[in-house]
PDB file of C-alpha atoms and ligand atoms in Angstrom:
ATOM      1  CA  MET A   1       9.690  23.468  17.465  1.00  0.00           C
ATOM      2  CA  LYS A   2      10.876  20.364  19.358  1.00  0.00           C
ATOM      3  CA  LYS A   3      10.753  17.124  17.383  1.00  0.00           C
ATOM      4  CA  VAL A   4       9.890  13.847  19.094  1.00  0.00           C
ATOM      5  CA  LEU A   5      10.452  10.383  17.632  1.00  0.00           C
ATOM      6  CA  VAL A   6       7.709   7.973  18.684  1.00  0.00           C
ATOM      7  CA  THR A   7       8.954   4.535  17.701  1.00  0.00           C
ATOM      8  CA  TYR A   8       7.444   1.132  18.333  1.00  0.00           C
ATOM      9  CA  ILE A   9       7.658  -2.599  17.825  1.00  0.00           C
ATOM     10  CA  THR A  10       4.527  -4.635  17.277  1.00  0.00           C
ATOM     11  CA  HIS A  11       3.460  -8.208  16.547  1.00  0.00           C
ATOM     12  CA  SER A  12      -0.194  -7.609  15.931  1.00  0.00           C
ATOM     13  CA  GLY A  13      -0.769  -3.849  15.741  1.00  0.00           C
ATOM     14  CA  THR A  14      -1.668  -3.071  19.356  1.00  0.00           C
ATOM     15  CA  THR A  15       1.461  -1.102  20.197  1.00  0.00           C
ATOM     16  CA  ARG A  16       1.366   0.830  16.909  1.00  0.00           C
ATOM     17  CA  ASP A  17      -2.102   2.182  17.755  1.00  0.00           C
ATOM     18  CA  VAL A  18      -0.849   3.203  21.193  1.00  0.00           C
ATOM     19  CA  ALA A  19       2.155   4.975  19.601  1.00  0.00           C
ATOM     20  CA  ASP A  20      -0.219   6.849  17.251  1.00  0.00           C
ATOM     21  CA  ALA A  21      -2.385   8.012  20.167  1.00  0.00           C
ATOM     22  CA  ILE A  22       0.687   9.214  22.074  1.00  0.00           C
ATOM     23  CA  ALA A  23       2.035  11.114  19.055  1.00  0.00           C
ATOM     24  CA  GLU A  24      -1.382  12.732  18.541  1.00  0.00           C
ATOM     25  CA  GLU A  25      -1.248  14.116  22.087  1.00  0.00           C
ATOM     26  CA  ILE A  26       2.356  15.295  21.768  1.00  0.00           C
ATOM     27  CA  ILE A  27       1.406  17.237  18.618  1.00  0.00           C
ATOM     28  CA  LYS A  28      -1.500  18.877  20.455  1.00  0.00           C
ATOM     29  CA  THR A  29       0.999  20.366  22.930  1.00  0.00           C
ATOM     30  CA  GLY A  30       2.813  22.178  20.105  1.00  0.00           C
ATOM     31  CA  CYS A  31       5.714  19.771  19.489  1.00  0.00           C
ATOM     32  CA  GLU A  32       6.328  17.822  16.307  1.00  0.00           C
ATOM     33  CA  ALA A  33       6.056  14.033  16.506  1.00  0.00           C
ATOM     34  CA  GLN A  34       6.967  11.378  13.975  1.00  0.00           C
ATOM     35  CA  VAL A  35       5.776   7.787  14.381  1.00  0.00           C
ATOM     36  CA  LEU A  36       8.076   5.108  12.962  1.00  0.00           C
ATOM     37  CA  GLU A  37       8.350   1.361  13.385  1.00  0.00           C
ATOM     38  CA  LEU A  38      11.680   0.703  15.130  1.00  0.00           C
ATOM     39  CA  ALA A  39      13.007  -1.251  12.145  1.00  0.00           C
ATOM     40  CA  GLU A  40      12.609   1.918  10.020  1.00  0.00           C
ATOM     41  CA  VAL A  41      14.599   4.135  12.379  1.00  0.00           C
ATOM     42  CA  LYS A  42      17.980   4.882  10.866  1.00  0.00           C
ATOM     43  CA  ASP A  43      19.114   7.583  13.210  1.00  0.00           C
ATOM     44  CA  SER A  44      17.581   9.438  16.125  1.00  0.00           C
ATOM     45  CA  LYS A  45      20.000  12.372  15.824  1.00  0.00           C
ATOM     46  CA  GLU A  46      17.476  14.712  14.196  1.00  0.00           C
ATOM     47  CA  PHE A  47      15.079  14.323  17.147  1.00  0.00           C
ATOM     48  CA  ASP A  48      15.084  16.192  20.452  1.00  0.00           C
ATOM     49  CA  ALA A  49      13.514  13.314  22.367  1.00  0.00           C
ATOM     50  CA  VAL A  50      12.653   9.651  21.859  1.00  0.00           C
ATOM     51  CA  VAL A  51       9.632   7.632  22.959  1.00  0.00           C
ATOM     52  CA  LEU A  52       9.979   3.871  22.483  1.00  0.00           C
ATOM     53  CA  GLY A  53       7.124   1.403  22.921  1.00  0.00           C
ATOM     54  CA  ALA A  54       6.975  -2.384  22.634  1.00  0.00           C
ATOM     55  CA  PRO A  55       4.893  -5.280  23.915  1.00  0.00           C
ATOM     56  CA  MET A  56       5.699  -7.750  26.635  1.00  0.00           C
ATOM     57  CA  ILE A  57       6.594 -10.967  24.887  1.00  0.00           C
ATOM     58  CA  ILE A  58       7.875 -12.903  27.909  1.00  0.00           C
ATOM     59  CA  GLY A  59       9.726  -9.867  29.149  1.00  0.00           C
ATOM     60  CA  TRP A  60       9.928  -6.685  27.119  1.00  0.00           C
ATOM     61  CA  HIS A  61      10.331  -7.366  23.400  1.00  0.00           C
ATOM     62  CA  ARG A  62      13.967  -8.336  22.949  1.00  0.00           C
ATOM     63  CA  ASN A  63      14.447  -6.034  19.942  1.00  0.00           C
ATOM     64  CA  ALA A  64      13.469  -3.089  22.151  1.00  0.00           C
ATOM     65  CA  LEU A  65      15.969  -4.144  24.806  1.00  0.00           C
ATOM     66  CA  ASN A  66      18.632  -4.677  22.132  1.00  0.00           C
ATOM     67  CA  TYR A  67      17.954  -1.232  20.697  1.00  0.00           C
ATOM     68  CA  LEU A  68      18.456   0.359  24.103  1.00  0.00           C
ATOM     69  CA  LYS A  69      21.688  -1.554  24.589  1.00  0.00           C
ATOM     70  CA  THR A  70      23.178  -0.942  21.150  1.00  0.00           C
ATOM     71  CA  HIS A  71      22.169   2.756  21.000  1.00  0.00           C
ATOM     72  CA  LYS A  72      22.826   3.603  24.629  1.00  0.00           C
ATOM     73  CA  ALA A  73      25.385   6.331  23.954  1.00  0.00           C
ATOM     74  CA  GLU A  74      23.283   8.020  21.252  1.00  0.00           C
ATOM     75  CA  LEU A  75      20.111   7.845  23.365  1.00  0.00           C
ATOM     76  CA  ALA A  76      21.871   9.150  26.465  1.00  0.00           C
ATOM     77  CA  GLU A  77      22.073  12.539  24.775  1.00  0.00           C
ATOM     78  CA  LYS A  78      18.335  13.155  24.664  1.00  0.00           C
ATOM     79  CA  PRO A  79      15.377  12.652  26.984  1.00  0.00           C
ATOM     80  CA  LEU A  80      13.837   9.204  26.615  1.00  0.00           C
ATOM     81  CA  ALA A  81      10.448   7.735  27.554  1.00  0.00           C
ATOM     82  CA  LEU A  82       9.457   4.081  27.291  1.00  0.00           C
ATOM     83  CA  PHE A  83       6.076   2.413  27.209  1.00  0.00           C
ATOM     84  CA  LEU A  84       5.239  -1.258  27.525  1.00  0.00           C
ATOM     85  CA  THR A  85       2.031  -3.000  26.521  1.00  0.00           C
ATOM     86  CA  ALA A  86       1.007  -6.133  28.403  1.00  0.00           C
ATOM     87  CA  MET A  87      -1.959  -8.322  29.264  1.00  0.00           C
ATOM     88  CA  SER A  88      -0.987  -8.909  32.919  1.00  0.00           C
ATOM     89  CA  LEU A  89       0.763  -6.839  35.545  1.00  0.00           C
ATOM     90  CA  THR A  90       0.819  -8.218  39.068  1.00  0.00           C
ATOM     91  CA  GLU A  91       0.938  -5.674  41.852  1.00  0.00           C
ATOM     92  CA  SER A  92       4.287  -5.530  43.611  1.00  0.00           C
ATOM     93  CA  PRO A  93       6.111  -2.732  45.470  1.00  0.00           C
ATOM     94  CA  LYS A  94       6.631   0.256  43.171  1.00  0.00           C
ATOM     95  CA  PRO A  95      10.373   0.892  42.939  1.00  0.00           C
ATOM     96  CA  ASP A  96      11.627   4.410  43.476  1.00  0.00           C
ATOM     97  CA  ILE A  97      13.706   5.227  40.408  1.00  0.00           C
ATOM     98  CA  PRO A  98      15.300   8.637  40.914  1.00  0.00           C
ATOM     99  CA  GLY A  99      14.479  11.038  38.075  1.00  0.00           C
ATOM    100  CA  VAL A 100      12.107   8.595  36.340  1.00  0.00           C
ATOM    101  CA  ASP A 101       8.348   8.998  36.349  1.00  0.00           C
ATOM    102  CA  LEU A 102       6.698   5.563  36.540  1.00  0.00           C
ATOM    103  CA  HIS A 103       3.116   5.272  35.319  1.00  0.00           C
ATOM    104  CA  LEU A 104       0.968   2.146  35.615  1.00  0.00           C
ATOM    105  CA  ASP A 105      -2.415   1.889  33.931  1.00  0.00           C
ATOM    106  CA  PRO A 106      -4.616   1.446  37.006  1.00  0.00           C
ATOM    107  CA  LYS A 107      -6.894  -0.928  35.084  1.00  0.00           C
ATOM    108  CA  LEU A 108      -4.015  -3.246  34.202  1.00  0.00           C
ATOM    109  CA  VAL A 109      -2.481  -3.784  37.640  1.00  0.00           C
ATOM    110  CA  ALA A 110      -4.025  -6.630  39.632  1.00  0.00           C
ATOM    111  CA  PRO A 111      -3.109  -7.894  43.101  1.00  0.00           C
ATOM    112  CA  PRO A 112      -1.760 -11.440  43.456  1.00  0.00           C
ATOM    113  CA  GLN A 113      -4.493 -14.036  43.918  1.00  0.00           C
ATOM    114  CA  LYS A 114      -3.114 -14.958  47.326  1.00  0.00           C
ATOM    115  CA  PRO A 115      -2.153 -11.802  49.254  1.00  0.00           C
ATOM    116  CA  GLY A 116       1.530 -11.594  50.119  1.00  0.00           C
ATOM    117  CA  ARG A 117       2.780 -14.283  47.753  1.00  0.00           C
ATOM    118  CA  PHE A 118       3.048 -14.758  44.040  1.00  0.00           C
ATOM    119  CA  SER A 119       2.057 -17.895  42.187  1.00  0.00           C
ATOM    120  CA  PHE A 120       4.601 -19.311  39.737  1.00  0.00           C
ATOM    121  CA  LYS A 121       2.933 -17.516  36.787  1.00  0.00           C
ATOM    122  CA  GLU A 122       2.471 -14.262  38.727  1.00  0.00           C
ATOM    123  CA  SER A 123       6.181 -14.149  39.528  1.00  0.00           C
ATOM    124  CA  PHE A 124       6.759 -13.605  35.784  1.00  0.00           C
ATOM    125  CA  THR A 125       4.342 -10.683  35.551  1.00  0.00           C
ATOM    126  CA  THR A 126       5.406  -8.508  38.475  1.00  0.00           C
ATOM    127  CA  LEU A 127       6.552  -4.962  37.991  1.00  0.00           C
ATOM    128  CA  LYS A 128      10.002  -5.872  39.270  1.00  0.00           C
ATOM    129  CA  HIS A 129      10.330  -8.817  36.892  1.00  0.00           C
ATOM    130  CA  TYR A 130       9.320  -6.705  33.893  1.00  0.00           C
ATOM    131  CA  LEU A 131      11.232  -3.575  34.844  1.00  0.00           C
ATOM    132  CA  THR A 132      14.638  -4.847  35.991  1.00  0.00           C
ATOM    133  CA  PRO A 133      16.056  -5.706  32.518  1.00  0.00           C
ATOM    134  CA  VAL A 134      14.539  -2.538  31.044  1.00  0.00           C
ATOM    135  CA  LEU A 135      16.180  -0.284  33.620  1.00  0.00           C
ATOM    136  CA  LYS A 136      19.457  -2.123  33.206  1.00  0.00           C
ATOM    137  CA  ALA A 137      19.435  -1.514  29.443  1.00  0.00           C
ATOM    138  CA  ALA A 138      18.192   2.095  29.555  1.00  0.00           C
ATOM    139  CA  PRO A 139      20.497   5.117  29.364  1.00  0.00           C
ATOM    140  CA  THR A 140      20.660   7.720  32.131  1.00  0.00           C
ATOM    141  CA  SER A 141      18.491  10.043  30.027  1.00  0.00           C
ATOM    142  CA  LEU A 142      15.430   7.931  30.858  1.00  0.00           C
ATOM    143  CA  LYS A 143      12.692  10.222  32.150  1.00  0.00           C
ATOM    144  CA  ALA A 144       9.491   8.192  32.077  1.00  0.00           C
ATOM    145  CA  VAL A 145       8.201   4.620  31.872  1.00  0.00           C
ATOM    146  CA  ALA A 146       4.562   3.635  31.376  1.00  0.00           C
ATOM    147  CA  PHE A 147       2.788   0.274  31.467  1.00  0.00           C
ATOM    148  CA  PHE A 148      -0.398   0.057  29.425  1.00  0.00           C
ATOM    149  CA  GLY A 149      -2.890  -2.700  28.851  1.00  0.00           C
ATOM    150  CA  GLY A 150      -2.564  -4.265  25.406  1.00  0.00           C
ATOM    151  CA  ARG A 151      -4.737  -6.471  23.254  1.00  0.00           C
ATOM    152  CA  LEU A 152      -4.532 -10.157  22.618  1.00  0.00           C
ATOM    153  CA  ASP A 153      -6.273 -11.340  19.493  1.00  0.00           C
ATOM    154  CA  MET A 154      -5.411 -14.945  18.731  1.00  0.00           C
ATOM    155  CA  TYR A 155      -6.539 -14.579  15.110  1.00  0.00           C
ATOM    156  CA  ARG A 156      -3.832 -11.970  14.469  1.00  0.00           C
ATOM    157  CA  LEU A 157      -1.028 -14.175  15.779  1.00  0.00           C
ATOM    158  CA  LYS A 158       1.045 -16.785  14.050  1.00  0.00           C
ATOM    159  CA  TRP A 159      -0.187 -20.187  15.170  1.00  0.00           C
ATOM    160  CA  TYR A 160       2.908 -20.967  17.263  1.00  0.00           C
ATOM    161  CA  ASP A 161       2.647 -17.601  19.095  1.00  0.00           C
ATOM    162  CA  ALA A 162      -1.028 -18.294  19.827  1.00  0.00           C
ATOM    163  CA  VAL A 163      -0.178 -21.736  21.219  1.00  0.00           C
ATOM    164  CA  PHE A 164       2.660 -20.268  23.280  1.00  0.00           C
ATOM    165  CA  VAL A 165       0.478 -17.516  24.775  1.00  0.00           C
ATOM    166  CA  MET A 166      -2.299 -19.931  25.657  1.00  0.00           C
ATOM    167  CA  LEU A 167      -0.103 -22.619  27.176  1.00  0.00           C
ATOM    168  CA  VAL A 168       2.836 -20.747  28.657  1.00  0.00           C
ATOM    169  CA  VAL A 169       1.731 -17.154  29.354  1.00  0.00           C
ATOM    170  CA  GLY A 170      -1.831 -18.161  30.162  1.00  0.00           C
ATOM    171  CA  ALA A 171      -3.088 -14.707  29.063  1.00  0.00           C
ATOM    172  CA  LYS A 172      -6.728 -14.529  28.024  1.00  0.00           C
ATOM    173  CA  PRO A 173      -7.626 -12.923  24.685  1.00  0.00           C
ATOM    174  CA  GLY A 174      -9.216  -9.504  24.917  1.00  0.00           C
ATOM    175  CA  GLU A 175      -8.823  -5.727  24.665  1.00  0.00           C
ATOM    176  CA  LYS A 176      -7.165  -4.043  27.626  1.00  0.00           C
ATOM    177  CA  ARG A 177      -6.092  -0.746  26.134  1.00  0.00           C
ATOM    178  CA  ASN A 178      -7.298   2.093  28.331  1.00  0.00           C
ATOM    179  CA  TRP A 179      -7.435   4.962  25.849  1.00  0.00           C
ATOM    180  CA  PRO A 180      -8.072   7.839  28.301  1.00  0.00           C
ATOM    181  CA  ASP A 181      -5.023   6.702  30.295  1.00  0.00           C
ATOM    182  CA  ILE A 182      -2.862   6.396  27.145  1.00  0.00           C
ATOM    183  CA  HIS A 183      -3.937   9.837  25.874  1.00  0.00           C
ATOM    184  CA  ALA A 184      -3.347  11.441  29.277  1.00  0.00           C
ATOM    185  CA  TRP A 185       0.188  10.036  29.412  1.00  0.00           C
ATOM    186  CA  GLY A 186       0.891  11.242  25.865  1.00  0.00           C
ATOM    187  CA  ALA A 187      -0.274  14.731  26.807  1.00  0.00           C
ATOM    188  CA  SER A 188       1.991  14.755  29.854  1.00  0.00           C
ATOM    189  CA  LEU A 189       5.089  13.649  27.926  1.00  0.00           C
ATOM    190  CA  PRO A 190       6.479  17.001  26.727  1.00  0.00           C
ATOM    191  CA  ALA A 191       6.572  18.134  30.373  1.00  0.00           C
ATOM    192  CA  LEU A 192       8.062  14.822  31.562  1.00  0.00           C
ATOM    193  CA  LEU A 193      10.676  15.018  28.810  1.00  0.00           C
ATOM    194  CA  LYS A 194      11.288  18.657  29.718  1.00  0.00           C
ATOM    195  CA  LEU A 195      10.601  19.878  26.185  1.00  0.00           C
ATOM    196  CA  ASP A 196       9.188  23.284  25.617  1.00  0.00           C
ATOM    197  CA  SER A 197       7.130  23.798  22.475  1.00  0.00           C
ATOM    198  CA  LYS A 198       9.511  26.367  20.907  1.00  0.00           C
TER     199      LYS A 198
HETATM  200  C1  FMN B 201       4.295 -14.788  22.241  1.00  0.00           C
HETATM  201  C2  FMN B 201       3.633 -13.809  23.177  1.00  0.00           C
HETATM  202  C3  FMN B 201       4.091 -13.672  24.485  1.00  0.00           C
HETATM  203  C4  FMN B 201       3.485 -12.774  25.377  1.00  0.00           C
HETATM  204  N1  FMN B 201       3.970 -12.629  26.644  1.00  0.00           N
HETATM  205  C5  FMN B 201       3.358 -11.784  27.515  1.00  0.00           C
HETATM  206  C6  FMN B 201       3.829 -11.631  28.854  1.00  0.00           C
HETATM  207  O1  FMN B 201       4.825 -12.213  29.262  1.00  0.00           O
HETATM  208  N2  FMN B 201       3.149 -10.782  29.675  1.00  0.00           N
HETATM  209  C7  FMN B 201       2.044 -10.088  29.266  1.00  0.00           C
HETATM  210  O2  FMN B 201       1.467  -9.355  30.054  1.00  0.00           O
HETATM  211  N3  FMN B 201       1.596 -10.185  27.986  1.00  0.00           N
HETATM  212  C8  FMN B 201       2.221 -11.016  27.125  1.00  0.00           C
HETATM  213  N4  FMN B 201       1.767 -11.126  25.831  1.00  0.00           N
HETATM  214  C9  FMN B 201       0.656 -10.274  25.409  1.00  0.00           C
HETATM  215  C10 FMN B 201       1.153  -9.045  24.620  1.00  0.00           C
HETATM  216  O3  FMN B 201       2.052  -8.276  25.365  1.00  0.00           O
HETATM  217  C11 FMN B 201      -0.055  -8.179  24.231  1.00  0.00           C
HETATM  218  O4  FMN B 201      -0.941  -8.955  23.482  1.00  0.00           O
HETATM  219  C12 FMN B 201       0.374  -6.941  23.440  1.00  0.00           C
HETATM  220  O5  FMN B 201      -0.682  -6.025  23.431  1.00  0.00           O
HETATM  221  C13 FMN B 201       0.759  -7.295  22.026  1.00  0.00           C
HETATM  222  O6  FMN B 201       1.156  -6.122  21.373  1.00  0.00           O
HETATM  223  P1  FMN B 201       1.324  -6.043  19.795  1.00  0.00           P
HETATM  224  O7  FMN B 201      -0.033  -6.251  19.188  1.00  0.00           O
HETATM  225  O8  FMN B 201       1.830  -4.668  19.569  1.00  0.00           O
HETATM  226  O9  FMN B 201       2.295  -7.084  19.398  1.00  0.00           O
HETATM  227  C14 FMN B 201       2.364 -11.991  24.944  1.00  0.00           C
HETATM  228  C15 FMN B 201       1.909 -12.117  23.611  1.00  0.00           C
HETATM  229  C16 FMN B 201       2.534 -12.995  22.737  1.00  0.00           C
HETATM  230  C17 FMN B 201       2.022 -13.115  21.330  1.00  0.00           C
END
């Protein structure tokens, strides 16, 4: 039976719940899945595939990017999928990344307020802006990337994070996780990662 590591980083729990939902779907397809916070991962050698999720915290969480960079050689040996949780994703041309399936939660993507040009804030939430550093850090074994809506609950944040999000990011509090979309992506992962259930 193929064993998948579903690992995540979270500030306030949102991305952990998404990781749990994804693992649940992977298990339903006949694979094994273990959910671990990234800080608990000692070694990914015992796994046949890795799924890594983290929130957008002005760009993808830097510990997730660092993990990709520092474990690039190890990760290159097994299929990898990434998921990103965010409160805003501004529509911009979808890049063609050979061999990588790119999924965007249709409820998260929004067109720029003025067609054809991005405002200053929107230029920090485009697909290209989010994706470029991620693709640069990822190994060649990357098979899939998904963007999901997250949740912003000011009461769960440290006060300075709450102030930062309100003043700098300008994201409004709320729940944007689209569970049917998250579950559907989880169910499609064994095929995207080219794992059979044996
Ligand atoms: C300090 C901070 C910065 C954030 N920056 C962004 C951002 O640049 N773009 C975005 O769409 N969401 C941003 N968010 C929203 C988070 O990505 C969203 O709330 C996510 O679901 C949080 O996941 P977590 O609960 O797993 O930490 C930010 C949140 C915080 C607290």
